[in-house]
Amino acid sequence: MAKNIQPSAHRDNAREDAVNAAQGNVSKKDVAAPALGVSGMLRWAWTQLTSMRTALMLLLLLAVAAVPGSIFPQRVQDAFAVQSWINDNPEIGPVLDFFQFFDVYSSVWFSAIYLLLFISLIGCIIPRARKHWQQMTTPPPRTPRRLQRLPEYGALELEDGGPTPEQALKDAAAVLKRRRYRVDLRETSVGAEKGYLKEIGNILFHVSLVGVLVFVAAGSMFSYRGQKVLIEDEGFVNALVAYDNFYPGTWFEEEDLDPFSIRLNGFQREFDRQMFGDEPNPNYGQALGFVADVTIQDGVDAEPEDTTLQVNHPLTLGGAQLYLVGNGYAPVVTVRDGEGEIAFSGPVITRPDDGVYTSMMVIKAPDAQPEQLGFVGLFLPSAHDTGDGLAVSVDPELYNPQLHLNAYAGDLGLDEGVPQNVYVLDTEELQVLNSREVEAGGIVLSPGETHELPDGMGTLTFEDVQDYIAIDIHYNPGETGVLIFALTATGGLIISLFLRRRRAWVTVETNDAGRTLVRYGLLSRGEDFRLREESIALREQFEKTWTVRPPQPDEETATDA
């Protein structure tokens, strides 16, 4: 009895399921989401990451992520500026520092975008390269049945006594080969295709982007950059302790510094001295050129060589580029303390503030006794008294060099171990010795003169004036690779933009009049505004190959049909 009831129950259940499905009343127990599993999720994530849309989004995101690096000071470039910015903005500064806005290009989030873009590009390139290789090794597509439907179509009827259909096919294949088509000769037609370089250019562009990313990363990790101020007759050896400022890459090691040296022998400045008769020259006194006479030695075993260093003409030593980025005057002074001992002696780097080299000057003598001494003021290459007790520099040359300084005594704050700007003297807690605002007045010295400080605190002597230059030293092992891949990326982009992927087919048959009829059609993948020109050029080649019978008015309709 159960055997007779069970089929009926099955039929009733099937009928009920069909009704529910038709009415959209599907029970929840019958709906189950497919379980992807770990491998499925990884495969889905890889597919999303390696899509071209994701690569473009990551490229845009990388450009946006680089914006804070140009807005906020970066610690790798100027740690002092970063600390000053944080101190001036105590509320938002620590927050931005926590999120690495002052170390953008080495931050976790910027590195993550960078690596994801790198992986995404590789994931895009490999499948496209494999697919393009298959297309290049596969014969052109089969011949369409109706060539008349193609964007460009033409037909030629050959004269009596012309080539046979088999020979006409071979001739057509030869013409297409001369026009750089890849040809597949078939039984009754010829299939041809060209423009594979377009996709190769596209792949080359993306490969070059990966190359640029690799060498930019390598340059960031193994590069270094530093600054050095060289005073006349002073030398520099490429050692870490010899730099004034040094900014290493992430994986830089001191052993990576190649041994080279440079010595400043002299410095020439050229200024505009041309006169226009009675008319004033508005550019008079402006700088025309700077030339540093230096002696270089590229390596321990190399011979010293005399050469010049000029603006925009760097020297290459040990793989590093040396750029002339600044120059100025360094007055040589001697400071004696109240006990008659030399507390400071040597050239002092000044900072030019205008075109006539009005220069800020700061002298710090922390070894002076009984009180530390400090001086701040101006160095004027060509001092001119304005008549009200002030002096200005009227020319950048050393026509009348003078020091105009204020003197201070007290704790300079150098013993606390806190870094200080060499061009800044904090005078808030110091005793004023010389100034225009006190009875002793300010210090005005010419070369060879000595000024005695009040209260027997010591003396200041202006000995001489020397030149100095500021050089930037850059070492980046990845810049050559970046240049090469940037050029190849440009070349690949040009190829992909200006080449077109085209297909052509030629069929040959014998018409009702017993003559050979040649039909041809062209198709372009994508927009091609020059496809018409290609069709005309192909027809001209055919007409030069065969003797073509002029179309007859009464046959045109039949031929087109």
Coordinates of C-alpha atoms in Angstrom, one line a residue:
M1 CA 0.0 0.0 0.0
A2 CA 2.9 2.4 0.8
K3 CA 4.4 1.7 -2.6
N4 CA 1.2 3.0 -4.3
I5 CA 1.0 6.1 -2.2
Q6 CA 4.6 7.3 -2.4
P7 CA 4.6 8.2 -6.2
S8 CA 1.4 10.2 -5.7
A9 CA 3.0 12.1 -2.9
H10 CA 6.1 12.9 -5.0
R11 CA 3.8 14.2 -7.8
D12 CA 1.9 16.4 -5.4
N13 CA 5.1 17.8 -4.0
A14 CA 6.5 18.5 -7.4
R15 CA 3.3 20.2 -8.5
E16 CA 3.3 22.3 -5.3
D17 CA 6.9 23.3 -5.9
A18 CA 6.1 24.3 -9.5
V19 CA 3.2 26.4 -8.4
N20 CA 5.3 28.1 -5.7
A21 CA 8.1 28.8 -8.2
A22 CA 5.6 30.3 -10.7
Q23 CA 4.1 32.5 -8.0
G24 CA 7.5 33.5 -6.6
N25 CA 6.8 31.8 -3.3
V26 CA 10.0 30.0 -2.8
S27 CA 10.7 28.9 0.8
K28 CA 13.9 30.0 2.5
K29 CA 14.9 26.4 3.1
D30 CA 15.1 25.9 -0.7
V31 CA 17.5 28.9 -1.2
A32 CA 21.1 28.5 -0.3
A33 CA 24.0 30.9 -1.1
P34 CA 26.9 29.1 -2.7
A35 CA 29.8 28.6 -0.3
L36 CA 32.9 30.1 -1.8
G37 CA 35.3 28.8 0.8
V38 CA 38.8 30.1 1.4
S39 CA 40.1 29.3 -2.1
G40 CA 37.0 30.8 -3.7
M41 CA 37.4 34.0 -1.7
L42 CA 41.0 34.3 -2.6
R43 CA 40.2 33.7 -6.3
W44 CA 37.5 36.4 -6.2
A45 CA 39.9 38.8 -4.5
W46 CA 42.6 38.2 -7.0
T47 CA 40.2 38.7 -9.9
Q48 CA 39.1 42.0 -8.5
L49 CA 42.6 43.2 -7.7
T50 CA 44.0 42.3 -11.2
S51 CA 41.2 44.0 -13.1
M52 CA 42.1 47.1 -15.2
R53 CA 39.4 49.1 -13.3
T54 CA 41.2 48.4 -10.0
A55 CA 44.6 49.3 -11.4
L56 CA 43.3 52.6 -12.6
M57 CA 41.6 53.3 -9.3
L58 CA 44.8 52.5 -7.4
L59 CA 46.9 54.7 -9.7
L60 CA 44.5 57.6 -9.0
L61 CA 44.5 56.8 -5.3
L62 CA 48.4 56.8 -5.3
A63 CA 48.3 60.3 -6.9
V64 CA 45.9 61.5 -4.3
A65 CA 47.9 59.9 -1.5
A66 CA 51.0 61.8 -2.6
V67 CA 49.3 65.2 -2.2
P68 CA 50.0 65.5 1.6
G69 CA 53.7 65.1 0.9
S70 CA 53.6 68.4 -0.9
I71 CA 51.4 70.2 1.6
F72 CA 53.1 69.2 4.9
P73 CA 56.8 69.3 5.6
Q74 CA 58.4 65.9 5.4
R75 CA 60.8 64.6 8.1
V76 CA 63.1 63.1 5.6
Q77 CA 63.7 66.5 4.1
D78 CA 63.7 68.8 7.1
A79 CA 63.1 67.3 10.6
F80 CA 63.4 70.7 12.2
A81 CA 60.6 72.1 10.0
V82 CA 58.4 69.2 11.0
Q83 CA 59.0 69.7 14.7
S84 CA 58.3 73.4 14.3
W85 CA 55.1 72.7 12.5
I86 CA 54.0 70.3 15.3
N87 CA 54.9 72.9 18.0
D88 CA 53.0 75.6 16.2
N89 CA 49.9 73.4 15.8
P90 CA 49.7 71.4 19.1
E91 CA 46.2 70.2 18.5
I92 CA 46.3 68.8 15.0
G93 CA 50.1 68.2 14.7
P94 CA 50.4 65.1 16.9
V95 CA 47.3 63.6 15.2
L96 CA 48.9 64.1 11.7
D97 CA 52.1 62.7 13.0
F98 CA 50.3 59.6 14.3
F99 CA 48.9 59.0 10.8
Q100 CA 52.4 59.5 9.2
F101 CA 51.5 62.7 7.3
F102 CA 55.0 63.9 7.9
D103 CA 56.5 60.7 6.5
V104 CA 54.1 60.2 3.6
Y105 CA 56.3 58.3 1.2
S106 CA 57.4 55.8 3.8
S107 CA 54.1 55.5 5.5
V108 CA 52.2 52.2 5.9
W109 CA 49.2 53.4 3.9
F110 CA 51.2 54.9 1.0
S111 CA 53.4 51.7 0.8
A112 CA 50.2 49.6 0.8
I113 CA 48.7 51.5 -2.1
Y114 CA 52.1 51.3 -3.9
L115 CA 52.4 47.5 -3.5
L116 CA 48.8 46.8 -4.4
L117 CA 49.2 48.9 -7.6
F118 CA 52.4 46.9 -8.4
I119 CA 50.6 43.6 -7.9
S120 CA 47.6 44.7 -9.8
L121 CA 49.6 45.8 -12.8
I122 CA 51.4 42.5 -12.9
G123 CA 48.1 40.6 -12.6
C124 CA 46.8 42.7 -15.6
I125 CA 49.9 42.2 -17.8
I126 CA 50.3 38.5 -17.6
P127 CA 46.9 37.4 -18.8
R128 CA 46.9 40.1 -21.5
A129 CA 50.3 39.0 -22.7
R130 CA 49.3 35.4 -22.8
K131 CA 46.1 36.2 -24.7
H132 CA 47.9 38.4 -27.2
W133 CA 50.5 35.7 -27.8
Q134 CA 47.6 33.3 -28.6
Q135 CA 46.2 35.8 -31.1
M136 CA 49.5 36.3 -32.8
T137 CA 50.0 32.5 -33.2
T138 CA 46.4 31.9 -34.3
P139 CA 45.4 32.3 -38.0
P140 CA 43.3 35.3 -38.8
P141 CA 39.5 34.9 -38.3
R142 CA 37.5 33.0 -40.9
T143 CA 36.3 34.8 -44.0
P144 CA 32.8 36.4 -43.7
R145 CA 30.2 35.2 -46.1
R146 CA 29.1 38.7 -47.1
L147 CA 32.0 41.0 -47.5
Q148 CA 29.6 43.7 -48.7
R149 CA 28.5 44.3 -45.1
L150 CA 32.0 45.3 -44.0
P151 CA 32.8 49.0 -43.4
E152 CA 35.1 49.0 -46.5
Y153 CA 34.3 46.8 -49.5
G154 CA 35.4 46.6 -53.1
A155 CA 35.2 44.3 -56.1
L156 CA 37.4 44.0 -59.2
E157 CA 36.6 42.0 -62.4
L158 CA 39.7 41.0 -64.2
E159 CA 40.1 41.0 -68.0
D160 CA 39.8 37.9 -70.1
G161 CA 43.0 35.9 -70.1
G162 CA 43.9 37.1 -66.6
P163 CA 45.2 34.9 -63.8
T164 CA 43.3 31.9 -62.6
P165 CA 41.4 32.1 -59.3
E166 CA 44.2 30.1 -57.6
Q167 CA 46.9 32.5 -58.9
A168 CA 44.8 35.5 -58.1
L169 CA 44.6 34.4 -54.5
K170 CA 48.4 34.0 -54.3
D171 CA 48.8 37.5 -55.9
A172 CA 46.4 39.0 -53.3
A173 CA 48.3 37.3 -50.5
A174 CA 51.5 38.8 -51.8
V175 CA 50.0 42.2 -52.0
L176 CA 48.7 42.0 -48.4
K177 CA 52.1 40.8 -47.2
R178 CA 53.8 43.8 -48.8
R179 CA 51.4 45.9 -46.8
R180 CA 52.6 44.2 -43.6
Y181 CA 49.6 41.9 -43.1
R182 CA 49.9 38.5 -41.5
V183 CA 48.4 36.3 -44.2
D184 CA 46.6 33.0 -44.2
L185 CA 46.0 31.6 -47.7
R186 CA 42.9 29.4 -47.8
E187 CA 41.1 27.3 -50.5
T188 CA 38.9 30.1 -51.8
S189 CA 39.9 33.2 -49.8
V190 CA 42.7 35.0 -48.1
G191 CA 42.5 36.1 -44.4
A192 CA 44.9 38.8 -43.2
E193 CA 45.4 40.9 -40.1
K194 CA 47.9 43.5 -39.0
G195 CA 48.3 46.0 -36.1
Y196 CA 49.6 43.5 -33.5
L197 CA 52.1 46.2 -32.4
K198 CA 49.2 48.2 -31.0
E199 CA 48.6 45.6 -28.2
I200 CA 52.3 45.1 -27.8
G201 CA 52.6 48.8 -27.3
N202 CA 49.9 48.7 -24.7
I203 CA 51.6 45.8 -22.9
L204 CA 54.9 47.6 -23.1
F205 CA 53.4 50.6 -21.5
H206 CA 52.1 48.6 -18.6
V207 CA 55.4 46.7 -18.2
S208 CA 57.2 50.0 -18.2
L209 CA 54.9 51.3 -15.5
V210 CA 55.9 48.3 -13.4
G211 CA 59.6 49.0 -14.2
V212 CA 59.1 52.6 -13.1
L213 CA 57.6 51.5 -9.8
V214 CA 60.4 49.0 -9.2
F215 CA 63.2 51.5 -9.8
V216 CA 61.4 54.3 -7.9
A217 CA 61.2 52.0 -4.9
A218 CA 64.8 50.9 -5.3
G219 CA 65.9 54.5 -5.5
S220 CA 63.9 55.4 -2.4
M221 CA 65.4 52.5 -0.4
F222 CA 69.0 52.7 -1.4
S223 CA 69.5 56.4 -2.2
Y224 CA 70.9 59.2 -0.1
R225 CA 70.9 63.0 -0.2
G226 CA 73.0 65.5 1.7
Q227 CA 74.2 69.1 1.8
K228 CA 77.6 70.5 2.5
V229 CA 78.9 74.0 2.7
L230 CA 82.5 74.3 1.5
I231 CA 84.6 77.4 2.4
E232 CA 87.5 78.4 0.2
D233 CA 90.5 76.1 0.6
E234 CA 88.4 73.6 2.4
G235 CA 87.9 70.0 1.3
F236 CA 85.1 67.4 1.7
V237 CA 85.4 63.6 1.8
N238 CA 82.3 61.5 1.2
A239 CA 81.9 60.3 4.8
L240 CA 78.8 60.4 6.9
V241 CA 80.3 62.6 9.6
A242 CA 81.4 65.2 7.0
Y243 CA 77.9 66.2 5.9
D244 CA 76.0 69.2 7.3
N245 CA 72.7 67.5 6.6
F246 CA 72.1 63.9 5.5
Y247 CA 68.9 62.1 4.5
P248 CA 69.4 58.4 3.9
G249 CA 67.1 55.9 2.2
T250 CA 65.2 53.2 4.0
W251 CA 67.8 50.5 3.4
F252 CA 70.9 52.7 3.2
E253 CA 74.1 51.6 5.0
E254 CA 77.1 53.7 5.6
E255 CA 79.2 51.2 3.7
D256 CA 77.3 52.2 0.5
L257 CA 79.1 55.6 0.4
D258 CA 81.7 55.6 -2.4
P259 CA 85.0 57.3 -1.5
F260 CA 85.4 60.6 -3.3
S261 CA 86.6 64.0 -2.3
I262 CA 86.2 67.6 -3.5
R263 CA 88.2 70.7 -2.5
L264 CA 87.2 74.4 -3.2
N265 CA 90.1 76.3 -4.6
G266 CA 88.4 79.5 -5.6
F267 CA 85.1 81.0 -6.6
Q268 CA 84.2 83.6 -9.3
R269 CA 81.0 85.6 -9.5
E270 CA 80.0 87.4 -12.7
F271 CA 77.7 90.4 -12.5
D272 CA 76.1 92.6 -15.1
R273 CA 78.3 95.7 -15.4
Q274 CA 77.1 96.9 -18.8
M275 CA 76.2 100.6 -19.1
F276 CA 73.8 102.1 -21.6
G277 CA 75.4 105.5 -21.9
D278 CA 73.3 108.0 -20.0
E279 CA 70.4 105.5 -19.6
P280 CA 70.4 103.4 -16.4
N281 CA 70.7 99.6 -16.8
P282 CA 67.8 98.1 -14.8
N283 CA 69.8 94.8 -14.6
Y284 CA 73.0 96.4 -13.4
G285 CA 74.6 94.3 -10.6
Q286 CA 72.5 91.2 -11.3
A287 CA 74.3 87.9 -11.3
L288 CA 75.2 86.4 -14.6
G289 CA 77.1 83.3 -13.6
F290 CA 78.9 81.4 -10.8
V291 CA 82.0 79.2 -11.3
A292 CA 83.7 77.2 -8.6
D293 CA 87.2 76.0 -9.2
V294 CA 87.5 72.7 -7.5
T295 CA 89.9 69.7 -7.2
I296 CA 88.1 66.3 -7.3
Q297 CA 89.3 62.8 -6.7
D298 CA 86.9 60.0 -7.7
G299 CA 88.1 57.1 -5.6
V300 CA 91.1 56.3 -3.4
D301 CA 93.3 55.2 -6.3
A302 CA 92.3 58.0 -8.7
E303 CA 94.4 61.0 -9.5
P304 CA 93.3 64.4 -8.3
E305 CA 91.8 66.5 -11.1
D306 CA 91.2 70.2 -11.4
T307 CA 87.8 71.1 -12.8
T308 CA 84.9 73.6 -12.4
L309 CA 81.4 73.3 -10.8
Q310 CA 78.7 75.5 -12.2
V311 CA 75.0 76.0 -11.8
N312 CA 73.0 73.4 -13.8
H313 CA 76.3 71.6 -14.6
P314 CA 76.7 69.0 -11.9
L315 CA 79.7 66.8 -11.3
T316 CA 79.4 63.0 -11.1
L317 CA 81.5 61.4 -8.4
G318 CA 81.1 57.8 -7.1
G319 CA 77.7 57.6 -8.8
A320 CA 76.5 60.7 -7.0
Q321 CA 75.5 64.0 -8.5
L322 CA 77.0 67.2 -7.0
Y323 CA 75.0 70.4 -7.7
L324 CA 76.1 74.0 -7.0
V325 CA 73.0 75.4 -5.2
G326 CA 74.3 78.4 -3.3
N327 CA 77.2 80.7 -2.5
G328 CA 78.1 83.6 -0.3
Y329 CA 80.7 85.2 1.9
A330 CA 82.3 83.9 5.0
P331 CA 84.0 86.6 7.1
V332 CA 87.0 85.4 9.1
V333 CA 86.7 86.6 12.7
T334 CA 88.5 86.0 16.0
V335 CA 86.7 86.2 19.4
R336 CA 88.8 86.6 22.6
D337 CA 87.1 86.3 25.9
G338 CA 87.6 88.3 29.1
E339 CA 90.6 86.3 30.0
G340 CA 92.3 87.0 26.7
E341 CA 91.9 83.4 25.4
I342 CA 90.7 82.7 21.9
A343 CA 87.1 81.5 22.3
F344 CA 86.4 81.3 18.5
S345 CA 88.4 81.8 15.4
G346 CA 87.6 81.1 11.8
P347 CA 85.3 81.8 8.9
V348 CA 81.6 82.3 9.6
I349 CA 78.9 81.3 7.1
T350 CA 76.6 84.2 6.3
R351 CA 73.2 83.9 4.7
P352 CA 72.5 86.3 1.7
D353 CA 69.1 87.9 1.8
D354 CA 69.0 89.9 -1.4
G355 CA 70.8 90.5 -4.7
V356 CA 73.5 92.7 -3.2
Y357 CA 74.4 90.0 -0.7
T358 CA 73.2 91.7 2.4
S359 CA 73.9 88.7 4.7
M360 CA 72.7 87.6 8.0
M361 CA 75.5 86.6 10.4
V362 CA 75.5 84.9 13.7
I363 CA 78.6 84.1 15.9
K364 CA 78.4 81.8 18.9
A365 CA 81.3 81.4 21.3
P366 CA 80.2 79.0 24.0
D367 CA 83.8 78.5 25.3
A368 CA 84.2 82.2 26.3
Q369 CA 84.9 83.0 29.9
P370 CA 83.6 84.2 32.3
E371 CA 80.4 84.5 30.1
Q372 CA 79.5 82.9 26.8
L373 CA 79.4 85.4 24.0
G374 CA 77.1 85.7 21.0
F375 CA 77.0 88.1 18.1
V376 CA 74.2 88.7 15.6
G377 CA 73.9 91.2 12.7
L378 CA 74.8 91.8 9.1
F379 CA 77.7 91.5 6.7
L380 CA 77.6 94.1 4.0
P381 CA 79.9 93.5 1.0
S382 CA 79.8 97.2 -0.2
A383 CA 78.6 99.2 2.8
H384 CA 77.2 102.6 2.3
D385 CA 76.2 105.0 5.1
T386 CA 72.6 106.3 4.5
G387 CA 73.2 109.2 6.9
D388 CA 70.9 108.2 9.7
G389 CA 73.3 105.9 11.4
L390 CA 72.3 102.9 9.2
A391 CA 74.3 101.3 6.4
V392 CA 73.2 99.2 3.4
S393 CA 75.0 97.2 0.8
V394 CA 74.9 98.8 -2.6
D395 CA 76.8 96.1 -4.6
P396 CA 77.4 92.4 -4.3
E397 CA 81.2 92.8 -4.8
L398 CA 83.6 93.3 -1.9
Y399 CA 84.2 97.0 -2.5
N400 CA 83.7 98.1 1.2
P401 CA 83.1 95.0 3.4
Q402 CA 81.8 95.7 6.9
L403 CA 80.4 93.9 9.9
H404 CA 77.4 95.5 11.7
L405 CA 76.8 93.4 14.8
N406 CA 75.2 93.4 18.2
A407 CA 77.0 91.6 21.1
Y408 CA 75.4 89.5 23.9
A409 CA 76.7 87.6 26.9
G410 CA 75.1 84.8 28.9
D411 CA 74.0 81.2 28.5
L412 CA 73.6 80.4 24.8
G413 CA 71.7 77.2 25.6
L414 CA 74.2 75.0 23.7
D415 CA 75.1 72.9 26.8
E416 CA 71.6 71.5 27.0
G417 CA 72.0 69.3 24.0
V418 CA 69.0 70.7 22.1
P419 CA 69.7 71.3 18.4
Q420 CA 69.8 74.9 17.4
N421 CA 69.7 76.7 14.1
V422 CA 73.1 78.1 13.3
Y423 CA 71.6 81.2 11.8
V424 CA 69.5 82.0 14.9
L425 CA 70.6 83.4 18.2
D426 CA 68.0 83.5 21.0
T427 CA 68.7 86.8 22.8
E428 CA 65.7 86.8 25.1
E429 CA 67.7 85.7 28.2
L430 CA 71.0 87.3 27.2
Q431 CA 72.7 90.4 28.5
V432 CA 73.1 93.1 25.8
L433 CA 76.7 94.3 25.4
N434 CA 76.6 96.2 22.1
S435 CA 73.5 97.6 20.3
R436 CA 72.2 100.8 18.9
E437 CA 69.8 100.8 21.9
V438 CA 72.5 100.9 24.6
E439 CA 75.2 103.5 25.3
A440 CA 78.0 101.3 24.0
G441 CA 76.4 101.3 20.6
G442 CA 76.6 98.7 17.9
I443 CA 79.8 97.0 16.4
V444 CA 81.0 98.3 13.0
L445 CA 84.2 96.6 11.8
S446 CA 86.2 96.7 8.5
P447 CA 88.8 94.0 7.7
G448 CA 91.8 94.3 10.1
E449 CA 89.9 96.2 12.8
T450 CA 89.2 95.0 16.4
H451 CA 86.4 96.0 18.7
E452 CA 86.7 95.8 22.5
L453 CA 83.5 94.6 24.3
P454 CA 82.2 96.5 27.3
D455 CA 83.1 95.5 30.9
G456 CA 86.2 93.7 29.8
M457 CA 84.2 90.8 28.3
G458 CA 86.7 90.4 25.4
T459 CA 87.3 91.5 21.8
L460 CA 86.1 90.8 18.3
T461 CA 88.5 91.1 15.3
F462 CA 87.5 91.1 11.7
E463 CA 90.4 89.3 9.9
D464 CA 89.4 88.7 6.3
V465 CA 86.6 87.5 3.9
Q466 CA 86.5 84.2 2.2
D467 CA 84.0 82.7 -0.3
Y468 CA 81.9 79.6 0.3
I469 CA 79.6 77.4 -1.8
A470 CA 76.7 75.2 -0.9
I471 CA 76.5 71.9 -2.7
D472 CA 73.7 69.3 -2.8
I473 CA 74.9 65.6 -3.2
H474 CA 72.3 63.2 -4.6
Y475 CA 72.8 59.5 -5.1
N476 CA 69.9 57.5 -6.6
P477 CA 70.7 54.1 -8.1
G478 CA 67.2 53.9 -9.6
E479 CA 67.1 57.1 -11.7
T480 CA 68.7 55.6 -14.8
G481 CA 66.1 52.7 -14.7
V482 CA 63.3 55.2 -14.2
L483 CA 64.5 57.2 -17.2
I484 CA 64.7 54.1 -19.4
F485 CA 61.3 52.8 -18.4
A486 CA 59.7 56.2 -18.7
L487 CA 61.0 56.5 -22.3
T488 CA 59.7 53.0 -23.1
A489 CA 56.4 53.8 -21.5
T490 CA 56.1 56.8 -23.7
G491 CA 57.0 54.8 -26.8
G492 CA 54.5 52.1 -25.9
L493 CA 51.8 54.7 -25.4
I494 CA 52.5 56.3 -28.8
I495 CA 52.4 52.9 -30.5
S496 CA 49.1 52.0 -28.8
L497 CA 47.5 55.4 -29.7
F498 CA 48.6 55.7 -33.3
L499 CA 48.5 52.1 -34.6
R500 CA 45.3 50.4 -35.6
R501 CA 44.3 46.7 -35.6
R502 CA 42.9 45.9 -39.0
R503 CA 41.6 42.8 -40.7
A504 CA 41.3 42.1 -44.5
W505 CA 39.7 39.4 -46.5
V506 CA 39.9 38.6 -50.2
T507 CA 37.7 36.1 -52.0
V508 CA 38.1 35.0 -55.7
E509 CA 35.5 33.4 -57.8
T510 CA 34.5 33.0 -61.4
N511 CA 31.4 35.0 -62.5
D512 CA 28.8 34.1 -65.0
A513 CA 30.8 35.6 -67.8
G514 CA 33.8 33.3 -67.1
R515 CA 36.0 36.1 -65.7
T516 CA 37.8 36.2 -62.4
L517 CA 36.0 38.3 -59.8
V518 CA 38.0 39.5 -56.8
R519 CA 36.1 40.8 -53.7
Y520 CA 37.8 42.4 -50.7
G521 CA 36.7 43.8 -47.4
L522 CA 38.3 45.6 -44.5
L523 CA 37.4 45.8 -40.8
S524 CA 39.1 47.6 -38.0
R525 CA 38.9 46.8 -34.3
G526 CA 37.8 50.1 -32.7
E527 CA 37.5 53.4 -34.4
D528 CA 39.8 53.9 -37.4
F529 CA 39.4 57.1 -39.4
R530 CA 42.0 56.0 -41.9
L531 CA 40.4 52.7 -42.8
R532 CA 39.1 54.3 -46.0
E533 CA 42.7 55.4 -47.0
E534 CA 43.8 51.8 -46.4
S535 CA 41.0 50.5 -48.7
I536 CA 42.0 52.9 -51.5
A537 CA 45.7 52.0 -51.1
L538 CA 44.9 48.3 -51.2
R539 CA 42.8 48.7 -54.4
E540 CA 45.6 50.6 -56.1
Q541 CA 48.0 47.7 -55.3
F542 CA 45.5 45.3 -56.8
E543 CA 45.0 47.3 -60.0
K544 CA 48.8 47.4 -60.4
T545 CA 49.0 43.7 -60.0
W546 CA 46.2 42.7 -62.4
T547 CA 44.6 44.1 -65.5
V548 CA 41.2 45.2 -64.2
R549 CA 38.2 45.4 -66.5
P550 CA 36.4 48.7 -66.2
P551 CA 33.0 48.3 -64.6
Q552 CA 30.1 48.3 -67.2
P553 CA 26.9 50.2 -66.4
D554 CA 24.7 47.2 -67.0
E555 CA 26.9 44.9 -64.9
E556 CA 27.3 47.1 -61.8
T557 CA 24.0 46.0 -60.3
A558 CA 24.6 42.4 -60.9
T559 CA 28.2 42.6 -59.5
D560 CA 27.0 44.3 -56.3
A561 CA 24.3 41.8 -55.8

